[in-house]
Amino acid sequence: MNTVNTINELREQVRAWKAEGLTIGLCPTMGYLHEGHASLMDASVKSCDRTVASVFVNPIQFGPNEDLATYPRDFESDCKLLEAHGVDLVFHPEPAEMYADDFCTFVDIDVLSKTLCGKTRPIHFRGVCTVITKLLNTVTPDKIFFGQKDAQQLAIIRRMVRDLNFNVEVIGCPIVREADGLAKSSRNTYLNPDERRAARILSRAVRLGQSIADEGERSSETLLAAMREKLASEPMADVEYVEVVNGENMQPVDTFREGDLVAMAVRIGGTRLIDNFTVGQPPIEFQEGQSNAD
Amino acid sequence: MNTVNTINELREQVRAWKAEGLTIGLCPTMGYLHEGHASLMDASVKSCDRTVASVFVNPIQFGPNEDLATYPRDFESDCKLLEAHGVDLVFHPEPAEMYADDFCTFVDIDVLSKTLCGKTRPIHFRGVCTVITKLLNTVTPDKIFFGQKDAQQLAIIRRMVRDLNFNVEVIGCPIVREADGLAKSSRNTYLNPDERRAARILSRAVRLGQSIADEGERSSETLLAAMREKLASEPMADVEYVEVVNGENMQPVDTFREGDLVAMAVRIGGTRLIDNFTVGQPPIEFQEGQSNAD
């Protein structure tokens, strides 16, 4: 496995592979990798001749009061995981390599970015779309892989690829969970043991929502009331949103159907966590009453 | 010469050429082609194996009170010019092929788009950057050609290509002028004979500005005062702006130097015309006192 730090080196390696007729998969990450990321790498290695992973904490997708400075980093450990999962090339640029001092071009998406996380993170998806555009233009991959955990991000990237005619297939990979149901996230490392236990409430609410939907309920109001009640049962949980939106355009729906997205953001202590399910997907499974922190 | 109307057909042709190892030049236009456009085609045909011209009046770069509906169109005549200049493929899509009803992704550029034409055309360059991104993603050309007449557009595209890591060389081609000095533009067709004569004042002001700069003047204030006085000598000329800006970031400069841009927008009757020169370029030449309309 090779590591490069510059756009030019990355482009050079891609050019060599393309000259050989090899297909390329791209897995963009912010590092501090976990099994969720590993599942993207596995999907790419399985379906593409070569896999590029980027490890870059993208400054322009963080708001002024967000956790850019404290976002966890461990590049050495990341490389071990990437190598173990068969990644061919790691792109690990400095911020200055990606953003010149007078950088001023942004890819912005309307409508889909205004709901859910976009309400409290107004520049987040602009930052995501911009950095993904840069990576797509440099790697020109055949496929690009994202986790379903960031469901709104995935929907936005799909829309961006369609609207701007990127010649790439967008692959969404299922959420990977801890044994007790908590969705894997680099930010889980922020949680102290009490918060870690309390964080189980998100996946509990997801499972409750899934069971209600599976029983045939189609009223968003009814579904959300039950999920909010479940979340409210955890005193440490501070709910930012729980919503039901159309799976493609991310707009709220009163009556939901298969393919719609039920998504939440919940603060546990100072840590903002997200989770979601798509209506019609198989129910999530985890060990009741047990926490990795127990 | 072949004409295609869809992104997929365009991509298919490009794929075939790339498989043969051919280089591709792209000349984006809004049609109603003149010798200025022809010079782009010539430059592309000369330096690339294959040349694609797009003919598309891009709705999203027009403001609500601008001339989208009346913008001149003559596709048959355009095709004759393109064929005569050796273009291989014309891309001529319907607006619906480029913009789905729920299109909502835009490429926007800050700083460079706020001055000069950006002051009165706030969404113009966002529309330009977005359509050029779509064309770049579809054609993935080796070179893309723009006229220096739209100097701010050219600077913005250069910045966009740098910021978003498009793998393409941006080529700027000199302004082509009528015998009496008027810069060629599809919008010149809006001018009645009196306006056409009055429109000579733009190139007169350019030539005056060039001669003042060539004599060693470096104060923007002094240069602009002389050019404004020249423009004011034409009663039909309504000056929107005359400015001196840095040639790369389009920001006003008090003291100018080689490479800086002197640009103007002037209304003659209802028609908005633009012209410019770059400090240090050879002086423009035209026939004094004569108008094509005389």
Coordinates of C-alpha atoms in Angstrom, one line a residue:
Chain A
M1 CA 0.0 0.0 0.0
N2 CA 1.3 3.4 -1.0
T3 CA 0.6 6.8 0.6
V4 CA 0.6 10.1 -1.3
N5 CA 0.1 13.6 0.0
T6 CA -0.3 15.7 -3.2
I7 CA -2.9 15.9 -5.9
N8 CA -0.2 15.5 -8.6
E9 CA 1.1 12.2 -7.1
L10 CA -2.5 11.0 -6.8
R11 CA -3.3 11.9 -10.4
E12 CA 0.0 10.3 -11.6
Q13 CA -0.9 6.9 -10.0
V14 CA -4.5 7.1 -11.3
R15 CA -3.1 7.8 -14.8
A16 CA -0.9 4.7 -14.6
W17 CA -3.8 2.5 -13.5
K18 CA -6.1 3.9 -16.2
A19 CA -3.5 3.2 -18.8
E20 CA -3.6 -0.4 -17.8
G21 CA -7.4 -0.4 -18.1
L22 CA -7.9 -1.0 -14.4
T23 CA -11.1 0.1 -12.6
I24 CA -10.9 2.3 -9.5
G25 CA -12.9 2.6 -6.4
L26 CA -12.7 5.7 -4.1
C27 CA -13.5 5.7 -0.4
P28 CA -13.4 9.2 1.0
T29 CA -12.9 9.3 4.8
M30 CA -11.9 11.7 7.6
G31 CA -9.8 9.1 9.2
Y32 CA -10.0 7.6 12.7
L33 CA -11.3 4.6 10.9
H34 CA -13.6 1.9 12.3
E35 CA -15.5 -1.1 10.9
G36 CA -18.0 1.1 9.2
H37 CA -15.2 2.5 7.0
A38 CA -13.7 -0.9 6.6
S39 CA -17.0 -2.1 5.1
L40 CA -16.6 0.6 2.4
M41 CA -13.1 -0.6 1.6
D42 CA -14.2 -4.2 1.4
A43 CA -17.0 -3.2 -1.0
S44 CA -14.6 -1.3 -3.2
V45 CA -11.8 -4.0 -3.1
K46 CA -14.5 -6.6 -4.0
S47 CA -15.8 -4.7 -7.1
C48 CA -12.9 -2.6 -8.4
D49 CA -9.4 -3.4 -9.5
R50 CA -7.8 -0.7 -7.4
T51 CA -9.0 1.1 -4.3
V52 CA -8.1 4.6 -3.2
A53 CA -8.9 5.7 0.3
S54 CA -8.6 9.4 1.3
V55 CA -7.9 10.3 4.9
F56 CA -8.5 14.0 5.2
V57 CA -10.3 16.0 8.0
N58 CA -11.9 18.5 5.6
P59 CA -11.9 21.9 7.3
I60 CA -14.5 23.5 5.1
Q61 CA -17.3 21.1 6.2
F62 CA -17.0 22.2 9.9
G63 CA -18.9 25.2 11.2
P64 CA -17.1 27.8 13.4
N65 CA -18.4 26.2 16.7
E66 CA -17.9 22.6 15.6
D67 CA -15.2 20.0 16.4
L68 CA -12.6 20.6 13.7
A69 CA -9.7 21.1 16.2
T70 CA -10.6 18.1 18.4
Y71 CA -11.7 15.7 15.6
P72 CA -9.9 12.5 16.5
R73 CA -6.9 11.6 14.3
D74 CA -4.6 8.5 14.2
F75 CA -3.1 8.1 10.8
E76 CA -0.8 5.3 11.7
S77 CA -3.7 3.1 13.0
D78 CA -5.7 4.1 9.9
C79 CA -3.0 2.8 7.6
K80 CA -3.0 -0.5 9.4
L81 CA -6.7 -0.9 8.9
L82 CA -6.6 0.2 5.2
E83 CA -3.7 -2.1 4.4
A84 CA -5.4 -5.0 6.2
H85 CA -8.5 -4.4 4.0
G86 CA -6.6 -4.4 0.7
V87 CA -6.5 -0.7 -0.1
D88 CA -4.0 0.1 -2.8
L89 CA -3.4 3.8 -2.2
V90 CA -4.0 6.3 0.6
F91 CA -4.4 10.0 -0.2
H92 CA -3.5 12.0 2.9
P93 CA -3.1 15.6 2.0
E94 CA -2.4 18.6 4.2
P95 CA -5.2 21.2 4.2
A96 CA -3.0 23.6 2.3
E97 CA -2.7 21.1 -0.5
M98 CA -6.4 21.1 -0.9
Y99 CA -7.2 24.7 -0.2
A100 CA -5.0 27.5 -1.4
D101 CA -5.2 30.7 0.6
D102 CA -7.4 32.3 -2.0
F103 CA -9.6 29.3 -2.5
C104 CA -13.1 30.5 -3.3
T105 CA -15.0 27.9 -5.4
F106 CA -17.7 25.9 -3.8
V107 CA -20.2 23.3 -4.9
D108 CA -23.5 23.9 -3.2
I109 CA -26.7 22.0 -3.2
D110 CA -30.1 23.5 -2.4
V111 CA -33.2 21.8 -1.1
L112 CA -31.7 18.6 0.1
S113 CA -29.2 20.4 2.3
K114 CA -31.8 22.6 4.1
T115 CA -33.4 19.9 6.2
L116 CA -32.2 17.5 8.9
C117 CA -28.6 18.2 9.7
G118 CA -28.5 21.1 7.3
K119 CA -30.7 23.1 9.7
T120 CA -28.0 23.3 12.4
R121 CA -25.0 22.8 10.0
P122 CA -25.6 25.3 7.3
I123 CA -22.2 25.1 5.5
H124 CA -21.6 21.4 6.2
F125 CA -22.9 19.9 2.9
R126 CA -21.3 22.7 0.8
G127 CA -18.0 21.6 2.3
V128 CA -18.7 17.9 1.6
C129 CA -19.8 18.5 -2.0
T130 CA -16.8 20.7 -2.6
V131 CA -14.2 18.2 -1.3
I132 CA -15.9 15.3 -3.0
T133 CA -15.9 17.2 -6.3
K134 CA -12.1 17.8 -5.9
L135 CA -11.6 14.1 -5.2
L136 CA -13.8 13.0 -8.1
N137 CA -11.9 15.3 -10.4
T138 CA -8.6 14.0 -9.3
V139 CA -9.3 10.2 -9.0
T140 CA -12.1 10.0 -11.7
P141 CA -13.1 6.7 -10.1
D142 CA -15.6 4.2 -11.5
K143 CA -17.3 3.9 -8.1
I144 CA -17.4 6.0 -5.0
F145 CA -18.4 4.5 -1.6
F146 CA -20.3 6.2 1.3
G147 CA -21.9 4.9 4.5
Q148 CA -25.6 4.9 4.9
K149 CA -25.1 6.2 8.4
D150 CA -24.6 9.7 6.8
A151 CA -27.9 9.2 4.9
Q152 CA -28.4 12.9 4.0
Q153 CA -24.8 13.1 2.8
L154 CA -25.3 10.0 0.6
A155 CA -28.6 11.5 -0.9
I156 CA -26.8 14.8 -1.6
I157 CA -23.8 13.1 -3.3
R158 CA -26.2 11.1 -5.5
R159 CA -28.0 14.3 -6.5
M160 CA -24.7 16.2 -7.1
V161 CA -23.4 13.4 -9.3
R162 CA -26.7 13.4 -11.3
D163 CA -26.9 17.2 -11.5
L164 CA -23.3 17.9 -12.5
N165 CA -22.9 14.8 -14.7
F166 CA -20.1 13.1 -12.8
N167 CA -19.3 9.8 -14.5
V168 CA -19.3 7.7 -11.4
E169 CA -21.5 5.1 -9.7
V170 CA -22.4 6.1 -6.1
I171 CA -22.5 3.1 -3.7
G172 CA -24.2 3.3 -0.3
C173 CA -23.1 0.8 2.3
P174 CA -25.2 -0.3 5.3
I175 CA -24.7 1.1 8.8
V176 CA -22.3 -1.0 10.9
R177 CA -23.2 -1.1 14.6
E178 CA -21.6 -1.9 17.9
A179 CA -22.8 -5.1 19.6
D180 CA -25.3 -3.0 21.6
G181 CA -26.7 -1.2 18.5
L182 CA -24.8 2.1 18.6
A183 CA -23.9 3.1 15.0
K184 CA -20.1 3.1 14.5
S185 CA -18.8 6.7 14.3
S186 CA -15.4 8.3 14.9
R187 CA -17.1 10.7 17.2
N188 CA -18.2 7.8 19.6
T189 CA -14.7 8.3 21.1
Y190 CA -15.9 11.5 22.6
L191 CA -18.3 9.6 24.9
N192 CA -17.5 8.9 28.5
P193 CA -18.8 5.6 29.9
D194 CA -22.1 7.1 31.2
E195 CA -22.7 8.8 27.9
R196 CA -21.7 5.7 26.0
R197 CA -24.4 3.8 27.8
A198 CA -27.0 6.6 27.3
A199 CA -26.1 6.6 23.5
R200 CA -27.8 3.2 23.1
I201 CA -31.1 5.1 23.1
L202 CA -30.6 6.1 19.4
S203 CA -30.6 2.6 18.1
R204 CA -33.4 1.7 20.5
A205 CA -35.5 4.4 18.9
V206 CA -34.5 3.2 15.4
R207 CA -35.6 -0.3 16.2
L208 CA -38.9 0.9 17.7
G209 CA -39.5 3.0 14.6
Q210 CA -38.7 0.1 12.3
S211 CA -41.1 -2.2 14.2
I212 CA -43.9 0.4 14.0
A213 CA -43.4 0.9 10.3
D214 CA -43.2 -2.8 9.7
E215 CA -46.6 -3.2 11.4
G216 CA -48.1 -1.0 8.7
E217 CA -48.2 2.5 10.3
R218 CA -47.8 5.2 7.6
S219 CA -48.4 8.4 9.6
S220 CA -45.2 10.3 10.2
E221 CA -46.7 12.0 13.2
T222 CA -47.6 8.8 14.9
L223 CA -44.2 7.2 14.2
L224 CA -42.3 10.2 15.3
A225 CA -44.3 10.6 18.5
A226 CA -43.4 7.1 19.6
M227 CA -39.7 7.6 18.7
R228 CA -39.6 10.9 20.5
E229 CA -41.1 9.3 23.6
K230 CA -38.5 6.6 23.5
L231 CA -35.7 9.1 23.2
A232 CA -37.2 11.2 26.0
S233 CA -36.9 8.2 28.3
E234 CA -33.1 8.7 28.3
P235 CA -32.4 11.7 30.5
M236 CA -29.0 12.4 28.9
A237 CA -30.4 12.6 25.4
D238 CA -31.0 16.0 24.0
V239 CA -32.9 15.6 20.7
E240 CA -31.9 17.9 17.8
Y241 CA -34.3 16.4 15.4
V242 CA -36.2 13.2 14.5
E243 CA -37.9 13.4 11.1
V244 CA -39.3 11.4 8.3
V245 CA -38.3 12.6 4.8
N246 CA -38.5 11.5 1.2
G247 CA -35.5 9.3 0.6
E248 CA -34.4 11.2 -2.5
N249 CA -35.1 14.9 -1.9
M250 CA -34.9 14.9 1.9
Q251 CA -38.1 16.8 2.3
P252 CA -40.5 16.0 5.2
V253 CA -43.4 13.8 4.4
D254 CA -46.7 13.5 6.4
T255 CA -47.4 10.0 5.1
F256 CA -44.4 7.8 4.6
R257 CA -43.7 4.9 2.3
E258 CA -41.0 2.4 1.4
G259 CA -37.7 4.1 0.6
D260 CA -38.4 7.1 2.9
L261 CA -35.8 8.0 5.5
V262 CA -36.3 8.3 9.2
A263 CA -33.4 10.2 10.6
M264 CA -32.3 11.7 14.0
A265 CA -29.6 13.7 15.5
V266 CA -29.3 13.5 19.3
R267 CA -26.8 15.1 21.7
I268 CA -25.5 12.9 24.5
G269 CA -23.4 15.2 26.8
G270 CA -21.5 17.4 24.3
T271 CA -21.4 14.8 21.5
R272 CA -23.8 15.0 18.6
L273 CA -24.7 11.6 17.3
I274 CA -26.9 10.6 14.2
D275 CA -28.7 7.4 13.3
N276 CA -31.4 6.5 10.8
F277 CA -33.3 3.8 8.9
T278 CA -34.9 3.5 5.5
V279 CA -38.5 2.3 5.6
G280 CA -38.6 -1.2 4.2
Q281 CA -35.1 -2.2 5.1
P282 CA -34.7 -5.4 7.3
P283 CA -34.8 -4.6 11.0
I284 CA -31.5 -3.9 12.7
E285 CA -30.3 -6.4 15.2
F286 CA -28.2 -6.0 18.4
Q287 CA -27.9 -7.4 21.9
E288 CA -30.6 -6.1 24.2
G289 CA -29.5 -4.4 27.5
Q290 CA -25.8 -4.7 26.8
S291 CA -23.4 -1.9 26.2
N292 CA -19.8 -2.1 25.0
A293 CA -19.2 0.3 27.9
D294 CA -20.7 -2.1 30.5
Chain B
M1 CA -19.5 16.8 -38.5
N2 CA -21.9 15.1 -36.1
T3 CA -24.6 16.6 -33.9
V4 CA -25.8 15.1 -30.6
N5 CA -28.5 16.3 -28.2
T6 CA -27.9 14.2 -25.2
I7 CA -25.3 13.8 -22.5
N8 CA -25.2 10.0 -23.1
E9 CA -24.5 10.3 -26.8
L10 CA -21.8 12.9 -26.1
R11 CA -20.2 10.7 -23.5
E12 CA -20.3 7.8 -25.9
Q13 CA -18.5 9.6 -28.6
V14 CA -15.9 10.9 -26.2
R15 CA -15.3 7.4 -24.8
A16 CA -14.7 6.1 -28.4
W17 CA -12.1 8.9 -29.1
K18 CA -10.4 8.4 -25.7
A19 CA -10.1 4.7 -26.5
E20 CA -8.2 5.6 -29.6
G21 CA -5.9 7.8 -27.5
L22 CA -7.1 11.1 -29.2
T23 CA -6.9 14.4 -27.5
I24 CA -10.1 16.5 -27.2
G25 CA -10.7 20.3 -27.3
L26 CA -14.0 21.8 -26.0
C27 CA -15.4 25.1 -27.1
P28 CA -18.5 26.0 -25.1
T29 CA -20.8 28.6 -26.8
M30 CA -24.3 30.0 -26.7
G31 CA -24.6 29.9 -30.5
Y32 CA -25.3 32.7 -32.9
L33 CA -21.6 32.2 -33.8
H34 CA -19.3 34.9 -35.2
E35 CA -15.6 35.1 -36.0
G36 CA -14.8 35.4 -32.3
H37 CA -16.2 31.9 -31.8
A38 CA -14.5 30.7 -35.0
S39 CA -11.1 31.7 -33.5
L40 CA -11.8 29.4 -30.6
M41 CA -12.6 26.5 -33.0
D42 CA -9.5 27.2 -35.0
A43 CA -7.3 27.2 -31.9
S44 CA -8.8 23.9 -30.8
V45 CA -8.6 22.2 -34.2
K46 CA -5.0 23.3 -34.4
S47 CA -3.9 21.8 -31.0
C48 CA -6.3 18.9 -30.4
D49 CA -7.1 15.7 -32.3
R50 CA -10.9 16.3 -32.0
T51 CA -12.9 19.4 -31.3
V52 CA -16.3 19.5 -29.6
A53 CA -18.4 22.7 -29.7
S54 CA -21.4 23.1 -27.5
V55 CA -24.3 25.4 -28.7
F56 CA -26.5 25.9 -25.7
V57 CA -28.2 29.1 -24.4
N58 CA -27.7 28.3 -20.8
P59 CA -30.8 29.5 -18.9
I60 CA -29.3 29.5 -15.4
Q61 CA -26.8 32.2 -16.3
F62 CA -29.5 34.8 -17.2
G63 CA -31.1 37.0 -14.5
P64 CA -34.8 37.4 -14.3
N65 CA -34.7 40.8 -16.2
E66 CA -32.1 39.7 -18.8
D67 CA -32.4 38.6 -22.4
L68 CA -32.8 34.8 -22.2
A69 CA -36.0 34.9 -24.3
T70 CA -34.7 37.2 -27.0
Y71 CA -31.1 35.9 -27.1
P72 CA -30.4 35.4 -30.8
R73 CA -30.4 31.8 -32.2
D74 CA -29.6 30.3 -35.6
F75 CA -28.5 26.8 -35.2
E76 CA -28.4 26.0 -39.0
S77 CA -26.1 28.9 -39.6
D78 CA -24.0 27.9 -36.6
C79 CA -23.5 24.4 -37.9
K80 CA -22.2 25.8 -41.3
L81 CA -19.6 27.9 -39.4
L82 CA -18.6 25.0 -37.2
E83 CA -18.3 22.5 -40.1
A84 CA -16.3 25.1 -42.1
H85 CA -13.9 25.4 -39.2
G86 CA -13.3 21.7 -38.8
V87 CA -15.3 21.0 -35.7
D88 CA -15.9 17.2 -35.2
L89 CA -18.9 17.2 -32.9
V90 CA -21.7 19.7 -31.9
F91 CA -23.5 19.2 -28.6
H92 CA -26.9 20.9 -28.9
P93 CA -29.0 19.9 -25.9
E94 CA -32.5 21.0 -24.9
P95 CA -32.6 22.8 -21.5
A96 CA -34.5 19.8 -20.0
E97 CA -31.5 17.6 -20.9
M98 CA -29.2 19.8 -18.9
Y99 CA -31.5 20.7 -16.0
A100 CA -34.0 18.3 -14.5
D101 CA -37.0 19.8 -12.9
D102 CA -35.5 19.3 -9.5
F103 CA -32.0 20.4 -10.4
C104 CA -30.4 22.0 -7.4
T105 CA -26.6 21.8 -7.5
F106 CA -24.6 24.8 -8.3
V107 CA -20.9 25.6 -8.6
D108 CA -20.4 29.1 -7.2
I109 CA -17.3 31.3 -7.0
D110 CA -16.8 34.0 -4.4
V111 CA -14.5 37.1 -4.6
L112 CA -13.9 37.1 -8.4
S113 CA -17.6 37.0 -9.2
K114 CA -18.5 40.0 -7.0
T115 CA -16.8 42.8 -9.0
L116 CA -17.3 44.1 -12.6
C117 CA -20.2 42.3 -14.3
G118 CA -21.0 40.4 -11.0
K119 CA -22.3 43.6 -9.4
T120 CA -25.3 43.8 -11.8
R121 CA -25.4 40.1 -12.7
P122 CA -25.3 38.4 -9.3
I123 CA -26.2 34.8 -10.5
H124 CA -24.5 35.0 -13.9
F125 CA -21.2 33.4 -13.0
R126 CA -22.8 30.7 -10.9
G127 CA -24.7 29.7 -14.0
V128 CA -21.6 29.8 -16.1
C129 CA -19.5 27.7 -13.6
T130 CA -22.3 25.2 -13.2
V131 CA -22.8 24.6 -16.9
I132 CA -19.0 24.5 -17.6
T133 CA -18.7 21.9 -14.8
K134 CA -21.3 19.8 -16.5
L135 CA -19.6 20.0 -19.8
L136 CA -16.2 19.3 -18.3
N137 CA -17.5 16.2 -16.5
T138 CA -19.1 14.9 -19.7
V139 CA -16.4 15.7 -22.3
T140 CA -13.3 15.5 -20.0
P141 CA -11.4 17.5 -22.6
D142 CA -7.6 18.1 -22.6
K143 CA -8.2 21.8 -23.4
I144 CA -11.1 24.2 -23.1
F145 CA -11.3 27.4 -25.0
F146 CA -12.8 30.8 -24.0
G147 CA -12.6 34.3 -25.5
Q148 CA -10.8 37.1 -23.8
K149 CA -13.7 39.3 -24.5
D150 CA -15.4 37.8 -21.5
A151 CA -12.3 38.4 -19.4
Q152 CA -14.0 38.0 -16.0
Q153 CA -15.5 34.7 -17.1
L154 CA -12.1 33.5 -18.3
A155 CA -10.5 34.4 -14.9
I156 CA -13.3 32.7 -13.1
I157 CA -13.1 29.5 -15.1
R158 CA -9.3 29.5 -14.5
R159 CA -9.9 29.8 -10.8
M160 CA -12.6 27.2 -10.8
V161 CA -10.4 24.7 -12.6
R162 CA -7.6 25.3 -10.1
D163 CA -9.8 25.2 -7.0
L164 CA -11.8 22.1 -8.0
N165 CA -8.9 20.2 -9.6
F166 CA -10.3 19.8 -13.1
N167 CA -7.7 18.1 -15.2
V168 CA -7.9 20.5 -18.2
E169 CA -5.9 23.3 -19.7
V170 CA -7.8 26.6 -20.0
I171 CA -7.0 28.6 -23.2
G172 CA -7.9 32.2 -23.6
C173 CA -8.2 33.5 -27.1
P174 CA -7.8 37.2 -28.1
I175 CA -10.8 39.5 -28.8
V176 CA -11.8 39.5 -32.4
R177 CA -13.1 42.9 -33.6
E178 CA -15.1 44.4 -36.4
A179 CA -13.2 46.6 -38.9
D180 CA -14.3 49.7 -36.8
G181 CA -13.1 48.2 -33.6
L182 CA -16.3 46.9 -32.0
A183 CA -15.6 43.6 -30.2
K184 CA -17.6 40.8 -31.9
S185 CA -20.5 39.7 -29.9
S186 CA -23.8 37.8 -30.6
R187 CA -25.5 40.7 -28.8
N188 CA -24.3 43.2 -31.4
T189 CA -27.3 42.1 -33.5
Y190 CA -29.5 44.0 -31.1
L191 CA -28.0 47.3 -32.2
N192 CA -29.9 49.6 -34.7
P193 CA -27.7 51.6 -37.1
D194 CA -27.4 54.6 -34.8
E195 CA -26.6 52.4 -31.8
R196 CA -24.1 50.5 -33.9
R197 CA -22.2 53.7 -34.8
A198 CA -22.4 54.8 -31.1
A199 CA -21.0 51.4 -30.0
R200 CA -17.6 52.4 -31.5
I201 CA -17.0 54.4 -28.4
L202 CA -16.1 51.2 -26.4
S203 CA -13.1 50.3 -28.5
R204 CA -12.1 54.0 -28.7
A205 CA -12.0 54.1 -24.9
V206 CA -10.0 50.8 -24.9
R207 CA -7.5 52.3 -27.4
L208 CA -7.2 55.5 -25.3
G209 CA -6.7 53.5 -22.1
Q210 CA -4.0 51.3 -23.8
S211 CA -2.1 54.4 -25.1
I212 CA -2.2 56.0 -21.6
A213 CA -0.9 52.8 -20.0
D214 CA 1.7 52.4 -22.7
E215 CA 3.1 55.9 -21.9
G216 CA 3.8 54.8 -18.4
E217 CA 0.8 55.9 -16.4
R218 CA 0.1 53.6 -13.4
S219 CA -2.7 55.4 -11.5
S220 CA -6.0 53.7 -12.0
E221 CA -7.8 57.0 -11.1
T222 CA -6.0 58.9 -13.9
L223 CA -6.5 56.2 -16.4
L224 CA -10.2 55.7 -15.6
A225 CA -10.9 59.5 -15.6
A226 CA -9.6 59.7 -19.2
M227 CA -11.6 56.7 -20.3
R228 CA -14.8 57.9 -18.6
E229 CA -14.4 61.2 -20.3
K230 CA -14.0 59.5 -23.7
L231 CA -17.1 57.3 -23.1
A232 CA -19.0 60.4 -21.9
S233 CA -18.3 62.0 -25.3
E234 CA -20.9 59.6 -26.8
P235 CA -24.4 60.7 -25.8
M236 CA -25.9 57.3 -26.4
A237 CA -23.4 55.6 -24.1
D238 CA -24.6 54.7 -20.6
V239 CA -21.6 53.5 -18.6
E240 CA -22.3 50.7 -16.2
Y241 CA -18.7 50.4 -15.1
V242 CA -15.1 51.1 -16.1
E243 CA -12.6 49.5 -13.7
V244 CA -9.0 48.4 -13.3
V245 CA -8.7 45.1 -11.5
N246 CA -6.0 42.6 -10.7
G247 CA -5.9 40.1 -13.6
E248 CA -6.2 37.0 -11.5
N249 CA -8.6 37.9 -8.6
M250 CA -10.6 40.6 -10.3
Q251 CA -10.3 43.0 -7.3
P252 CA -9.9 46.8 -8.0
V253 CA -6.3 48.1 -7.8
D254 CA -5.3 51.7 -7.2
T255 CA -2.0 51.3 -9.0
F256 CA -2.0 49.0 -11.9
R257 CA 0.7 46.9 -13.5
E258 CA 1.2 44.5 -16.4
G259 CA -1.3 41.7 -16.4
D260 CA -4.0 43.8 -14.8
L261 CA -7.4 44.1 -16.5
V262 CA -9.1 47.3 -17.6
A263 CA -12.8 46.3 -18.3
M264 CA -16.0 48.1 -19.0
A265 CA -19.7 47.5 -19.5
V266 CA -21.7 50.1 -21.4
R267 CA -25.3 50.3 -22.5
I268 CA -26.0 51.6 -25.9
G269 CA -29.8 51.9 -26.2
G270 CA -31.1 48.8 -24.5
T271 CA -28.0 46.7 -25.3
R272 CA -25.4 45.9 -22.8
L273 CA -21.9 45.7 -24.4
I274 CA -18.5 44.8 -22.7
D275 CA -14.9 45.4 -23.8
N276 CA -11.5 45.2 -22.1
F277 CA -7.8 45.1 -22.4
T278 CA -5.0 43.6 -20.4
V279 CA -2.2 46.0 -19.5
G280 CA 0.9 45.2 -21.5
Q281 CA -0.9 43.6 -24.4
P282 CA -0.2 45.0 -27.9
P283 CA -2.5 47.9 -28.8
I284 CA -5.7 47.1 -30.6
E285 CA -6.0 48.2 -34.2
F286 CA -9.0 49.3 -36.3
Q287 CA -10.0 51.7 -39.0
E288 CA -10.5 55.2 -37.6
G289 CA -13.8 57.0 -38.2
Q290 CA -15.4 54.1 -40.1
S291 CA -18.3 51.9 -38.9
N292 CA -19.6 48.7 -40.4
A293 CA -22.9 50.4 -40.1
D294 CA -21.9 53.4 -42.1

